[in-house]
mmCIF file of C-alpha atoms in Angstrom:
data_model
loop_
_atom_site.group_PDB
_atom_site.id
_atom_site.type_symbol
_atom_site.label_atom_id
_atom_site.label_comp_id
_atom_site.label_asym_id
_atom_site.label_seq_id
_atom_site.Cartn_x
_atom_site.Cartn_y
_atom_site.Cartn_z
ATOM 1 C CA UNK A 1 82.202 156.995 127.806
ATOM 2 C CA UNK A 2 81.393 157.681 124.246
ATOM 3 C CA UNK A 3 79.814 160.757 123.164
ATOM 4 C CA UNK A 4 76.476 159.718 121.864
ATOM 5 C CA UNK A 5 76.229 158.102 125.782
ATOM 6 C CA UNK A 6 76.942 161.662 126.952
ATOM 7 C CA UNK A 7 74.258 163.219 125.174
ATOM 8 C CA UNK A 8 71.789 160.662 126.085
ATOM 9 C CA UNK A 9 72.093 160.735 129.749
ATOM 10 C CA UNK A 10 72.002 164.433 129.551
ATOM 11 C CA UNK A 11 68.938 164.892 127.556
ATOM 12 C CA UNK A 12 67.808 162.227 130.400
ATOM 13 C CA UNK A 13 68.949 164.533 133.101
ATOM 14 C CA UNK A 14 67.429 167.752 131.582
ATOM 15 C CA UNK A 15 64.247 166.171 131.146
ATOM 16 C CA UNK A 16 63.439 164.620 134.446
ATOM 17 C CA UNK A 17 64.631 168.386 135.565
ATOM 18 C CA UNK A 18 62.234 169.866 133.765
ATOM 19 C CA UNK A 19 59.259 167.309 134.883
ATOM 20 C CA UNK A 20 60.128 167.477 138.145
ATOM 21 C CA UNK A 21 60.342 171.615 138.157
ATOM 22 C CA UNK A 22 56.904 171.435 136.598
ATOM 23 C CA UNK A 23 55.488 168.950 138.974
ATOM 24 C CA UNK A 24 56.315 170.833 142.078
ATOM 25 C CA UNK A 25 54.761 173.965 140.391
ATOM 26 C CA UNK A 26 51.544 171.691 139.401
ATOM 27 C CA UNK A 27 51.229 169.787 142.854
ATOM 28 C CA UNK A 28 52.898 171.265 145.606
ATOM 29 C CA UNK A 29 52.066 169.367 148.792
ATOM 30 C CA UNK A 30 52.476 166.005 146.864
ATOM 31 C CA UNK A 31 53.534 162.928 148.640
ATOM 32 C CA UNK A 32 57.150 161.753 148.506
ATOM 33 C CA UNK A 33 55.766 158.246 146.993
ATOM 34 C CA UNK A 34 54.092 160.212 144.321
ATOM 35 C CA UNK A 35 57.184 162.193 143.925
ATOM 36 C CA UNK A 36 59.660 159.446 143.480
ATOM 37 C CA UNK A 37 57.096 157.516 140.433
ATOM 38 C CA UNK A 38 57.168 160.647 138.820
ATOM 39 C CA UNK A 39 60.814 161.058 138.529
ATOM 40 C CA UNK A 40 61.218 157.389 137.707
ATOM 41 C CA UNK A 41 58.546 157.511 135.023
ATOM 42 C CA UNK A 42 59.976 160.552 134.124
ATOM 43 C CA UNK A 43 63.447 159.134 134.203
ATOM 44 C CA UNK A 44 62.469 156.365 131.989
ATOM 45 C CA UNK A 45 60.334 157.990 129.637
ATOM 46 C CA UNK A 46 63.338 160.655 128.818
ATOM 47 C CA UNK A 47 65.950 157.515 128.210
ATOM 48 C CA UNK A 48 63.618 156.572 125.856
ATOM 49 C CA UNK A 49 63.036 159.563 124.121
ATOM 50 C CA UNK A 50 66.730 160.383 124.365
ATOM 51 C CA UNK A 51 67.624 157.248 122.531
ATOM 52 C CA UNK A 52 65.144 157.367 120.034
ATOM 53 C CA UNK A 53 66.871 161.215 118.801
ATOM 54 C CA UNK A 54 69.882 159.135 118.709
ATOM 55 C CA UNK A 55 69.397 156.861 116.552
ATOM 56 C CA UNK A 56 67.386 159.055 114.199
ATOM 57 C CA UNK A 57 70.376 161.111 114.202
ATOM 58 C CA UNK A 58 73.043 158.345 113.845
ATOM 59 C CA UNK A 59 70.597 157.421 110.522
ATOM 60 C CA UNK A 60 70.427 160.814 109.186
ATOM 61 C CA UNK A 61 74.252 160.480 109.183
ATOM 62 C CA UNK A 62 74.352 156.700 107.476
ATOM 63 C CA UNK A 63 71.797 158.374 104.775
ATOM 64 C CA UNK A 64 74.068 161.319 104.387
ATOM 65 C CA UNK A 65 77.329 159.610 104.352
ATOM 66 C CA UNK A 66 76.098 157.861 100.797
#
């Protein structure tokens, strides 16, 4: 596995940690359907973010490399 794949699945991981932490603090007799679409969305919305840093960061180092 490369390294940029690395840091994308664990910003992934870390963030549907976090959302799910802060959803069981926020509703804590939720069902388990309710549950499971929030760590999906959560889960999808954090790849996205996560690979959006990466390729900001992968053309901060094209623009620097010049």
């Amino acid at each position: 596995m490369k390294k940029r794949n690395i840091e994308w699945a664990l910003f992934t991981g870390l963030f549907v940690g976090i959302v799910i932490f802060l959803s069981e603090i926020l509703i804590p007799n939720a069902n388990f359907f309710i549950s499971m679409a929030i760590s999906g969305l959560s889960a999808l919305i954090g790849g996205l973010i996560g690979n959006k840093i990466r390729f900001s960061q992968r053309k901060a180092k094209k623009i620097n490399a010049k």
